[in-house]
PDB file of C-alpha atoms in Angstrom:
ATOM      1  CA  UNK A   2      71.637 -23.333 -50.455  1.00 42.00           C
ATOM      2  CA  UNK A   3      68.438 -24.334 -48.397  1.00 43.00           C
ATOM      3  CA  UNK A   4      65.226 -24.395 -50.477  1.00 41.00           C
ATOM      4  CA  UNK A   5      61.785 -23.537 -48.097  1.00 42.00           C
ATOM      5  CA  UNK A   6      58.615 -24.196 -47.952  1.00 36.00           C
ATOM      6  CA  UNK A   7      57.990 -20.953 -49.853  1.00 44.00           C
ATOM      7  CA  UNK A   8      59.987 -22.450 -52.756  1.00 43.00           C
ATOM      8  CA  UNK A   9      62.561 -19.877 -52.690  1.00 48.00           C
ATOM      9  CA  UNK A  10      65.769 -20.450 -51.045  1.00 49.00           C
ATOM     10  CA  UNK A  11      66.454 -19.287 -47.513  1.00 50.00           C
ATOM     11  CA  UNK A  12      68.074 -16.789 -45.770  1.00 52.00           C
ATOM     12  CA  UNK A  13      71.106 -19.274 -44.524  1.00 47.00           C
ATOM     13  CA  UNK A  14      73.748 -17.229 -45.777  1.00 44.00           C
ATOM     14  CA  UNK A  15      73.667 -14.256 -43.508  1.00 48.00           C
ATOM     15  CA  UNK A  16      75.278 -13.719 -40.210  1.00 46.00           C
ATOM     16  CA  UNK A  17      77.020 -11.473 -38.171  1.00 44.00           C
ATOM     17  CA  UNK A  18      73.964  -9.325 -37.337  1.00 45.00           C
ATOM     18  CA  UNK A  19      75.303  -9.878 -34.066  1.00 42.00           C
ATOM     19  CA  UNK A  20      78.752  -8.648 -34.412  1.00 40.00           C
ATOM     20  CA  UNK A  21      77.358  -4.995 -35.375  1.00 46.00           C
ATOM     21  CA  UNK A  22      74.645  -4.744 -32.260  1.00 43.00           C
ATOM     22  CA  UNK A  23      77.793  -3.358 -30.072  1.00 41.00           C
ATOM     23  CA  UNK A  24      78.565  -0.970 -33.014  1.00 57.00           C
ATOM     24  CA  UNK A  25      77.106   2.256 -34.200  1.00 71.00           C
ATOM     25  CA  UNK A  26      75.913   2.321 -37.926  1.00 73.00           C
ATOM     26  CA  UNK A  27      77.627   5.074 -40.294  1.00 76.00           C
ATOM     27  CA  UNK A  28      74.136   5.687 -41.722  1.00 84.00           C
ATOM     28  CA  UNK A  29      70.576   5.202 -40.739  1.00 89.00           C
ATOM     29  CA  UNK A  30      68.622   4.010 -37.900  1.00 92.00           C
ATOM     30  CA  UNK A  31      66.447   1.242 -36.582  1.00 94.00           C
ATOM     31  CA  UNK A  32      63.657   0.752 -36.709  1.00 95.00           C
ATOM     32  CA  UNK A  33      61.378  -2.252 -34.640  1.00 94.00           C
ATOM     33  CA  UNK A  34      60.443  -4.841 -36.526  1.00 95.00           C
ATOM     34  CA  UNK A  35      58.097  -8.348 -35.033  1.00 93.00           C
ATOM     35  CA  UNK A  36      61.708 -10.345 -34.916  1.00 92.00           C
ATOM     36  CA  UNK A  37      64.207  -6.971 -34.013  1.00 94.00           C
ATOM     37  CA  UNK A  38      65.586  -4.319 -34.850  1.00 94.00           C
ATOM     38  CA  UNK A  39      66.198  -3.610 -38.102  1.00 94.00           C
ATOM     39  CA  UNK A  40      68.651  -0.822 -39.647  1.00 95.00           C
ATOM     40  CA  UNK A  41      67.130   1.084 -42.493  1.00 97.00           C
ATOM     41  CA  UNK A  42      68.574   4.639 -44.347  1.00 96.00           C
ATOM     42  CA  UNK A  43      66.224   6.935 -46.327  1.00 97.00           C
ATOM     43  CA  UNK A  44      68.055   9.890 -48.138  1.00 96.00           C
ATOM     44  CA  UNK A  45      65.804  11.842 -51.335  1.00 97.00           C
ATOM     45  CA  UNK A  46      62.731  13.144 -51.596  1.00 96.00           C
ATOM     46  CA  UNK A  47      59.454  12.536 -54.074  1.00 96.00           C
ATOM     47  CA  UNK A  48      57.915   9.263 -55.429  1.00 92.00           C
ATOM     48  CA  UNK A  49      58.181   6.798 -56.272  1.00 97.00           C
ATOM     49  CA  UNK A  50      60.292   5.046 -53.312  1.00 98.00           C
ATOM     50  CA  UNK A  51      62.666   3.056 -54.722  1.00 98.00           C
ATOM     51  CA  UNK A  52      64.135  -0.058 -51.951  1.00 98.00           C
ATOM     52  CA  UNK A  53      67.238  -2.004 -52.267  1.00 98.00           C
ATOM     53  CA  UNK A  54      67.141  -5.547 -51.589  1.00 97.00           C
ATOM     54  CA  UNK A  55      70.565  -6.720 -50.830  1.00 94.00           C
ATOM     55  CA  UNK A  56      71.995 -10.297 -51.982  1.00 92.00           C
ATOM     56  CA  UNK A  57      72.775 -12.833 -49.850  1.00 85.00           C
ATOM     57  CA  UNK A  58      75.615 -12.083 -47.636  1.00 79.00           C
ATOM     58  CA  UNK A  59      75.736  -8.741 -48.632  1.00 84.00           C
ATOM     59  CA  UNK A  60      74.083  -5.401 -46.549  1.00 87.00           C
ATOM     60  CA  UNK A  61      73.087  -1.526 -47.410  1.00 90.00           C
ATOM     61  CA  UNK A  62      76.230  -0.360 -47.658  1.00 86.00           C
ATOM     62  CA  UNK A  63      76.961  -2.476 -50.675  1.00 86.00           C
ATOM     63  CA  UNK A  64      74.455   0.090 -52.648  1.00 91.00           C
ATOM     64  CA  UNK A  65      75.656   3.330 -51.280  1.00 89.00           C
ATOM     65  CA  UNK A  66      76.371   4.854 -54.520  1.00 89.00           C
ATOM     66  CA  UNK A  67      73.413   3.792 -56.427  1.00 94.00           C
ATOM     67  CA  UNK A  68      71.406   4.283 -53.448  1.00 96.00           C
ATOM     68  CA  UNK A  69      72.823   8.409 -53.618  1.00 94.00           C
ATOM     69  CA  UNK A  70      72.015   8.244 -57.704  1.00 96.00           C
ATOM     70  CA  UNK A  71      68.835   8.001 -56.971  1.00 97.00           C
ATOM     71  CA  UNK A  72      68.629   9.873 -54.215  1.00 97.00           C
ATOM     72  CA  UNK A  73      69.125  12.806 -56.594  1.00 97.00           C
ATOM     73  CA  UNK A  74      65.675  12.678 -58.237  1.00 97.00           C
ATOM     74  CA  UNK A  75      63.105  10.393 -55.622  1.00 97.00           C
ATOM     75  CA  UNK A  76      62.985   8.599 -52.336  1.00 98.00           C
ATOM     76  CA  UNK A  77      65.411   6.340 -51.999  1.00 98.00           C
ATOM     77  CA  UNK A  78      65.975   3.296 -49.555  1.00 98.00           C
ATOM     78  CA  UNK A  79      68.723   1.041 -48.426  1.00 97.00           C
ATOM     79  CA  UNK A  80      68.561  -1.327 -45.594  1.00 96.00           C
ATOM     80  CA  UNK A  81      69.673  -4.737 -43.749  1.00 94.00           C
ATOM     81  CA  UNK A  82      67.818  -8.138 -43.458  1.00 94.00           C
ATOM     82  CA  UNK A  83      68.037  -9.264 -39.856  1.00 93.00           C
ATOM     83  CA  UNK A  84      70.990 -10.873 -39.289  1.00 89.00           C
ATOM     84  CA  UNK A  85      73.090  -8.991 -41.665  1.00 87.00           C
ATOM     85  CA  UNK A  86      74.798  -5.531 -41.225  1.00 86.00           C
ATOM     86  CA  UNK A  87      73.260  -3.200 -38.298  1.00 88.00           C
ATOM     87  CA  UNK A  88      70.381  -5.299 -37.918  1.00 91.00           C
ATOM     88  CA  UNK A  89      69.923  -7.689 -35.156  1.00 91.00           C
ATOM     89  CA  UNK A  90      70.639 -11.253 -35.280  1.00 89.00           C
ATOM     90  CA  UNK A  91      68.313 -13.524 -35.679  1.00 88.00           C
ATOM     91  CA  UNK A  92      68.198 -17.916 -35.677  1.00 84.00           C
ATOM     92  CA  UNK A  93      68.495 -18.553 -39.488  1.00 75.00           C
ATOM     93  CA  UNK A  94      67.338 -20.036 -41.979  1.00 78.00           C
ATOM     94  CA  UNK A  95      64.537 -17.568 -42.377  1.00 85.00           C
ATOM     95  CA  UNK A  96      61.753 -18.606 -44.989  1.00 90.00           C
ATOM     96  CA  UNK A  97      61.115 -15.684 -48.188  1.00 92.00           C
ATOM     97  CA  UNK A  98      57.860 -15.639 -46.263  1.00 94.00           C
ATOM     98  CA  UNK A  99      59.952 -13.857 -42.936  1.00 95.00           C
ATOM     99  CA  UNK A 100      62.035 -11.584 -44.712  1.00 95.00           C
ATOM    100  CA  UNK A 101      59.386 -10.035 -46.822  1.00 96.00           C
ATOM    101  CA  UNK A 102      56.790 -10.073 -43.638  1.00 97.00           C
ATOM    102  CA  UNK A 103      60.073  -7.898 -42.118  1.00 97.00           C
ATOM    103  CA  UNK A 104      60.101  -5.559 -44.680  1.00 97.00           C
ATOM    104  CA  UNK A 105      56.585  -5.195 -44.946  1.00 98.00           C
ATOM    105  CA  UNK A 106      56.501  -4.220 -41.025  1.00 97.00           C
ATOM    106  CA  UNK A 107      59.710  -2.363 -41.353  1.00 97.00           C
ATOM    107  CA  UNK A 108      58.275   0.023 -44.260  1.00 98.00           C
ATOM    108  CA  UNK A 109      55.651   1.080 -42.279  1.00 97.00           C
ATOM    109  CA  UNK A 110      57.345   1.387 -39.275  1.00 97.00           C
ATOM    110  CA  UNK A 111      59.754   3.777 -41.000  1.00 97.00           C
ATOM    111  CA  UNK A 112      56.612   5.757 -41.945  1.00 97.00           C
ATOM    112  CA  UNK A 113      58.274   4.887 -45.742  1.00 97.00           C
ATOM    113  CA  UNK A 114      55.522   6.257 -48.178  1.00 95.00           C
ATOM    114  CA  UNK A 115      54.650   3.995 -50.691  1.00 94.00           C
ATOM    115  CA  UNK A 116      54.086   2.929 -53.930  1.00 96.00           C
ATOM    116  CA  UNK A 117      57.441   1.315 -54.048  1.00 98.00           C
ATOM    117  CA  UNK A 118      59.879   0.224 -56.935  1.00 98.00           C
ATOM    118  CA  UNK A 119      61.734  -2.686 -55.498  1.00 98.00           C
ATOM    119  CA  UNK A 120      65.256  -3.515 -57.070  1.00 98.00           C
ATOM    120  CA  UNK A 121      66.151  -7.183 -56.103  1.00 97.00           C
ATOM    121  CA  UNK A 122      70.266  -8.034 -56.408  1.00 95.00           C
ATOM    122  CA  UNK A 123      70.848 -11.912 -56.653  1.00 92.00           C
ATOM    123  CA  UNK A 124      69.075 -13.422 -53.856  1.00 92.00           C
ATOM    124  CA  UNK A 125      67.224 -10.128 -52.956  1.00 95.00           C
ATOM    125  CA  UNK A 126      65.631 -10.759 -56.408  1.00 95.00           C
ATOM    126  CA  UNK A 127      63.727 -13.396 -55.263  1.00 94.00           C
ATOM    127  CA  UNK A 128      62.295 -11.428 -52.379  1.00 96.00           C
ATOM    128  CA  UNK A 129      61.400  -8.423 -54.006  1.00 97.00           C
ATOM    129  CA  UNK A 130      59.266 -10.852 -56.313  1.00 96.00           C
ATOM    130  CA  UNK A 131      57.473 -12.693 -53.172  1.00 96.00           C
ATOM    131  CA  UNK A 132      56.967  -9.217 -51.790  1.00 97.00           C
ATOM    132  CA  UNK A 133      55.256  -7.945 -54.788  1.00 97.00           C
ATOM    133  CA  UNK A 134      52.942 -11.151 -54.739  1.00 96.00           C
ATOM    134  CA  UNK A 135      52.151 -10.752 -51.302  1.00 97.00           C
ATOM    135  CA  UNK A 136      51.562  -6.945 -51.315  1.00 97.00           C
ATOM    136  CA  UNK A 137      50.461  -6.322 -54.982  1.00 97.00           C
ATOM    137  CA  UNK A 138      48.953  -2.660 -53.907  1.00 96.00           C
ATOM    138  CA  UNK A 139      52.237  -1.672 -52.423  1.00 97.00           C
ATOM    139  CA  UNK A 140      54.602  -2.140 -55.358  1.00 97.00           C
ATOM    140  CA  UNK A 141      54.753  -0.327 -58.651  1.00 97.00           C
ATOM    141  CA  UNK A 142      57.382  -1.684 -60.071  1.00 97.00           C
ATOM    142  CA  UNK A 143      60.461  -4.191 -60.342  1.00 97.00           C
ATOM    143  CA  UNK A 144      64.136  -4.070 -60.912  1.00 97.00           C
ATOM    144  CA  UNK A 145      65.728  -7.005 -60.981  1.00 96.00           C
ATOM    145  CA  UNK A 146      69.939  -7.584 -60.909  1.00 95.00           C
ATOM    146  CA  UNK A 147      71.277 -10.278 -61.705  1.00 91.00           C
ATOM    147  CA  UNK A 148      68.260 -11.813 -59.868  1.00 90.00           C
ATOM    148  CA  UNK A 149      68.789 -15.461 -58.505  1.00 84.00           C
ATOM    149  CA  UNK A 150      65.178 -17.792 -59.653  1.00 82.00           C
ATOM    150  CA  UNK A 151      63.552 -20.726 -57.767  1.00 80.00           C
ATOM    151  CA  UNK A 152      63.768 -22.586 -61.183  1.00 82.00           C
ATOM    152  CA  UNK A 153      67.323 -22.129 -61.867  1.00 82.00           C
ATOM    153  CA  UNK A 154      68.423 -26.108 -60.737  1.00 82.00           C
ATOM    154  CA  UNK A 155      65.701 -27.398 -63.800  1.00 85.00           C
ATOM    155  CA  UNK A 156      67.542 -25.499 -66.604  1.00 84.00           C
ATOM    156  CA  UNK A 157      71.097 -26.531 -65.217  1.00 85.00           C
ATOM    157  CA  UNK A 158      72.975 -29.437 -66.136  1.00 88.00           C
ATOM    158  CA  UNK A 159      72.504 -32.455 -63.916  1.00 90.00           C
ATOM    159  CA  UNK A 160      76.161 -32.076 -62.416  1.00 88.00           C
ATOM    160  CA  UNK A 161      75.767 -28.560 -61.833  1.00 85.00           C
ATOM    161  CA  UNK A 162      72.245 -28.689 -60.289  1.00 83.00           C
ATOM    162  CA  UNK A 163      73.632 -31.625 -58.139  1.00 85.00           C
ATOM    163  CA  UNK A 164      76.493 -29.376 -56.654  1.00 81.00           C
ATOM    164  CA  UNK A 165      74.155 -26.505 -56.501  1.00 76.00           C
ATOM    165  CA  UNK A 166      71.856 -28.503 -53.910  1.00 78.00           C
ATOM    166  CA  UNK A 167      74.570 -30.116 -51.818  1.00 77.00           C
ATOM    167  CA  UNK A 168      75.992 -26.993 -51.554  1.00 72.00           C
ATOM    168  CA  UNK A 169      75.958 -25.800 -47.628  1.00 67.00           C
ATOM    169  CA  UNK A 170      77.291 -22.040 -46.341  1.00 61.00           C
ATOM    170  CA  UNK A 171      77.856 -23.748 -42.815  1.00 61.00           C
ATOM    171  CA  UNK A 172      81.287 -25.011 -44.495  1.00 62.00           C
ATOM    172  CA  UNK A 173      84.175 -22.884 -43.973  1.00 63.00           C
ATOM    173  CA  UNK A 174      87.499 -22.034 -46.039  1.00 68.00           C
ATOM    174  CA  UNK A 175      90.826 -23.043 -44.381  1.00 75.00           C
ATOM    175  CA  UNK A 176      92.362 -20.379 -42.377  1.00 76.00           C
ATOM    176  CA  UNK A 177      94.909 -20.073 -45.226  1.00 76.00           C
ATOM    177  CA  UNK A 178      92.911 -19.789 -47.885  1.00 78.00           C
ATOM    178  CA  UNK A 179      90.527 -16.814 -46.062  1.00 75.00           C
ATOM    179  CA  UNK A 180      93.546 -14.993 -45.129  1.00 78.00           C
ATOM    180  CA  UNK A 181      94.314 -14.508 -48.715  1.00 82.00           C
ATOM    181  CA  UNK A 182      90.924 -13.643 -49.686  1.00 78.00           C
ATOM    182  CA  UNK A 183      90.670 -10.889 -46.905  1.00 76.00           C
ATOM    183  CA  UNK A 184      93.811  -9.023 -48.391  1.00 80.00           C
ATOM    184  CA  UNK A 185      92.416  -9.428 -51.542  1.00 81.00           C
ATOM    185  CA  UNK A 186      88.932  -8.149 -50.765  1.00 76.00           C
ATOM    186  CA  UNK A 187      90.762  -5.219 -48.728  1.00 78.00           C
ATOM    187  CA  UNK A 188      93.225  -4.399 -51.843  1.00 81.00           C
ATOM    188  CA  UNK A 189      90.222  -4.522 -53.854  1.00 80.00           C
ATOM    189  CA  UNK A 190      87.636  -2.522 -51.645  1.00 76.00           C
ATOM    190  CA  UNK A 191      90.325  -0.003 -50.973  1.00 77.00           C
ATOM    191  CA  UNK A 192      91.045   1.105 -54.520  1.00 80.00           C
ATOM    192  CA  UNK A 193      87.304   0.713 -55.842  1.00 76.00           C
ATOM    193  CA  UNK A 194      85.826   2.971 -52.625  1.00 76.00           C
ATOM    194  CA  UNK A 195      88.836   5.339 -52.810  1.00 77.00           C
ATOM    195  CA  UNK A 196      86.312   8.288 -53.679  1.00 77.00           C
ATOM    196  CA  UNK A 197      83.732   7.171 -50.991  1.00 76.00           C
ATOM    197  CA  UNK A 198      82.820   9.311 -47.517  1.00 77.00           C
ATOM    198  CA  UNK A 199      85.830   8.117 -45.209  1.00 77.00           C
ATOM    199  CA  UNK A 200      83.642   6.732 -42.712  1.00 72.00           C
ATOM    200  CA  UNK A 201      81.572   4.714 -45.175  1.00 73.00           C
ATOM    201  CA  UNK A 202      85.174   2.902 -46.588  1.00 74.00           C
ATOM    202  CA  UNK A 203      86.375   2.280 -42.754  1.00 73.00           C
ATOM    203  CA  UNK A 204      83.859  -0.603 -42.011  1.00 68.00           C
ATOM    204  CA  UNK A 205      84.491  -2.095 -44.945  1.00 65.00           C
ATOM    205  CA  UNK A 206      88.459  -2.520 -44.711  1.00 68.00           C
ATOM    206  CA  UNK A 207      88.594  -2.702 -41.021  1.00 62.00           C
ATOM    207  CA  UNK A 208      90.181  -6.427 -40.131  1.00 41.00           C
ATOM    208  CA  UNK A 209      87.235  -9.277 -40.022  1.00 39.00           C
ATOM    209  CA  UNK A 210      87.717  -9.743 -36.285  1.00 32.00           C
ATOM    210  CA  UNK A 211      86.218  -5.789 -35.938  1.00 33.00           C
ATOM    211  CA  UNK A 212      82.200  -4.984 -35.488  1.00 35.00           C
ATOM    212  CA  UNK A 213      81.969  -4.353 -39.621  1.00 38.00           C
ATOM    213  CA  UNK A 214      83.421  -6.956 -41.534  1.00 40.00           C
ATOM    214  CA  UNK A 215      80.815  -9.244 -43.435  1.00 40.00           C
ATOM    215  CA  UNK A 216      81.346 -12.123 -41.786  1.00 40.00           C
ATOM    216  CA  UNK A 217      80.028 -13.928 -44.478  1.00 39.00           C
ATOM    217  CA  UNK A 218      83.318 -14.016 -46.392  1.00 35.00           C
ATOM    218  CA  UNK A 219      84.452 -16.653 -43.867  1.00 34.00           C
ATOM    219  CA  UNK A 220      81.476 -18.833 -45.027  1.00 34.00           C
ATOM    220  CA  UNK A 221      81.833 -18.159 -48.369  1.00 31.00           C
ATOM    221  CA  UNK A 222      79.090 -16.477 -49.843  1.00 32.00           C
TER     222      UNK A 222
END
């Protein structure tokens, strides 16, 4: 994990934006954003909009049933950080100050009316805080899941905290060892998404060589 000058940690965990340029999302569209083009699905109606903010390594489709729960009674949004999912790639690490400048942009790009109830998952926790700081009018409200903090290495022990900063994405499992954890994850997906729009489940149990695989498995996040 890479702390920034922001003092949250940065975006190093996500790639394989580039993998899903040549691809066609099942959902959404893109939209341009200062850094690219950035994938982002509306489906409701009424206020206020509620936005997903993904966790690291993970992408909208990770939300697609919650995102249709609340769908059913006000605006609701799911999208993908650059360099994750449908979105472009983009050189990371990217500072908490890029990401939330991207959904700023993208928002109003998307012609997304506001005020907006952001719900932060893990790492998107931590941006759907800086967002709210930054853009105070904008925001009416925060969920937070399981939210990651920029504290959490002073209330650890010193071992943990210690393995927590010499931690580093960049280092990959052994071929072996991510073989077994893509059957796993595609055993798993396959039963849990069984009820899910076919086209939806496809890009998530397609092999990881193919355009929709997270590619973030292999750097295990």
């Amino acid at each position: 994990m890479l702390w920034c000058a922001d003092q949250i940690p940065c975006d190093r965990s996500e790639q394989g934006g580039e993998h899903r340029e040549r691809g066609h999302s099942p959902m959404g569209r893109r939209f341009e954003v200062e850094d690219g083009a950035t994938l982002l699905h509306r489906s409701g109606a009424g206020g206020p909009t509620v936005v997903f903010l993904a966790g690291g390594g993970m992408f909208s489709l990770y939300y697609w049933n919650v995102h249709n729960l609340v769908a059913e009674f006000t605006t609701s949004v799911i999208y993908d950080r650059l360099g994750t999912g449908w979105s472009e790639t983009v050189d990371l690490p990217r500072s908490g100050t890029q990401v939330t400048d991207d959904l700023h942009q993208l928002l109003h790009a998307a012609a997304v009316p506001g005020p907006y109830v952001l719900v932060g998952h893990s790492l998107g926790g931590l941006y759907a805080r800086l967002y709210a700081k930054r853009f105070p009018g904008e925001v009416t409200g925060l969920v937070l899941l399981d939210p990651t903090h920029e504290d959490i290495v002073d209330y650890l022990s010193e071992e943990k905290a210690q393995r927590l900063r010499d931690s580093n994405t960049d280092d990959l499992f052994p071929p072996e060892q991510l073989d077994a954890m893509r059957t796993a994850y595609q055993t798993t997906f396959g039963r849990a998404l069984a009820g899910w729009p076919a086209e939806i489940v496809a890009h998530y149990l397609r092999q990881p060589s193919s355009a929709c695989w997270p590619d973030s498995l292999s750097r295990g996040v």
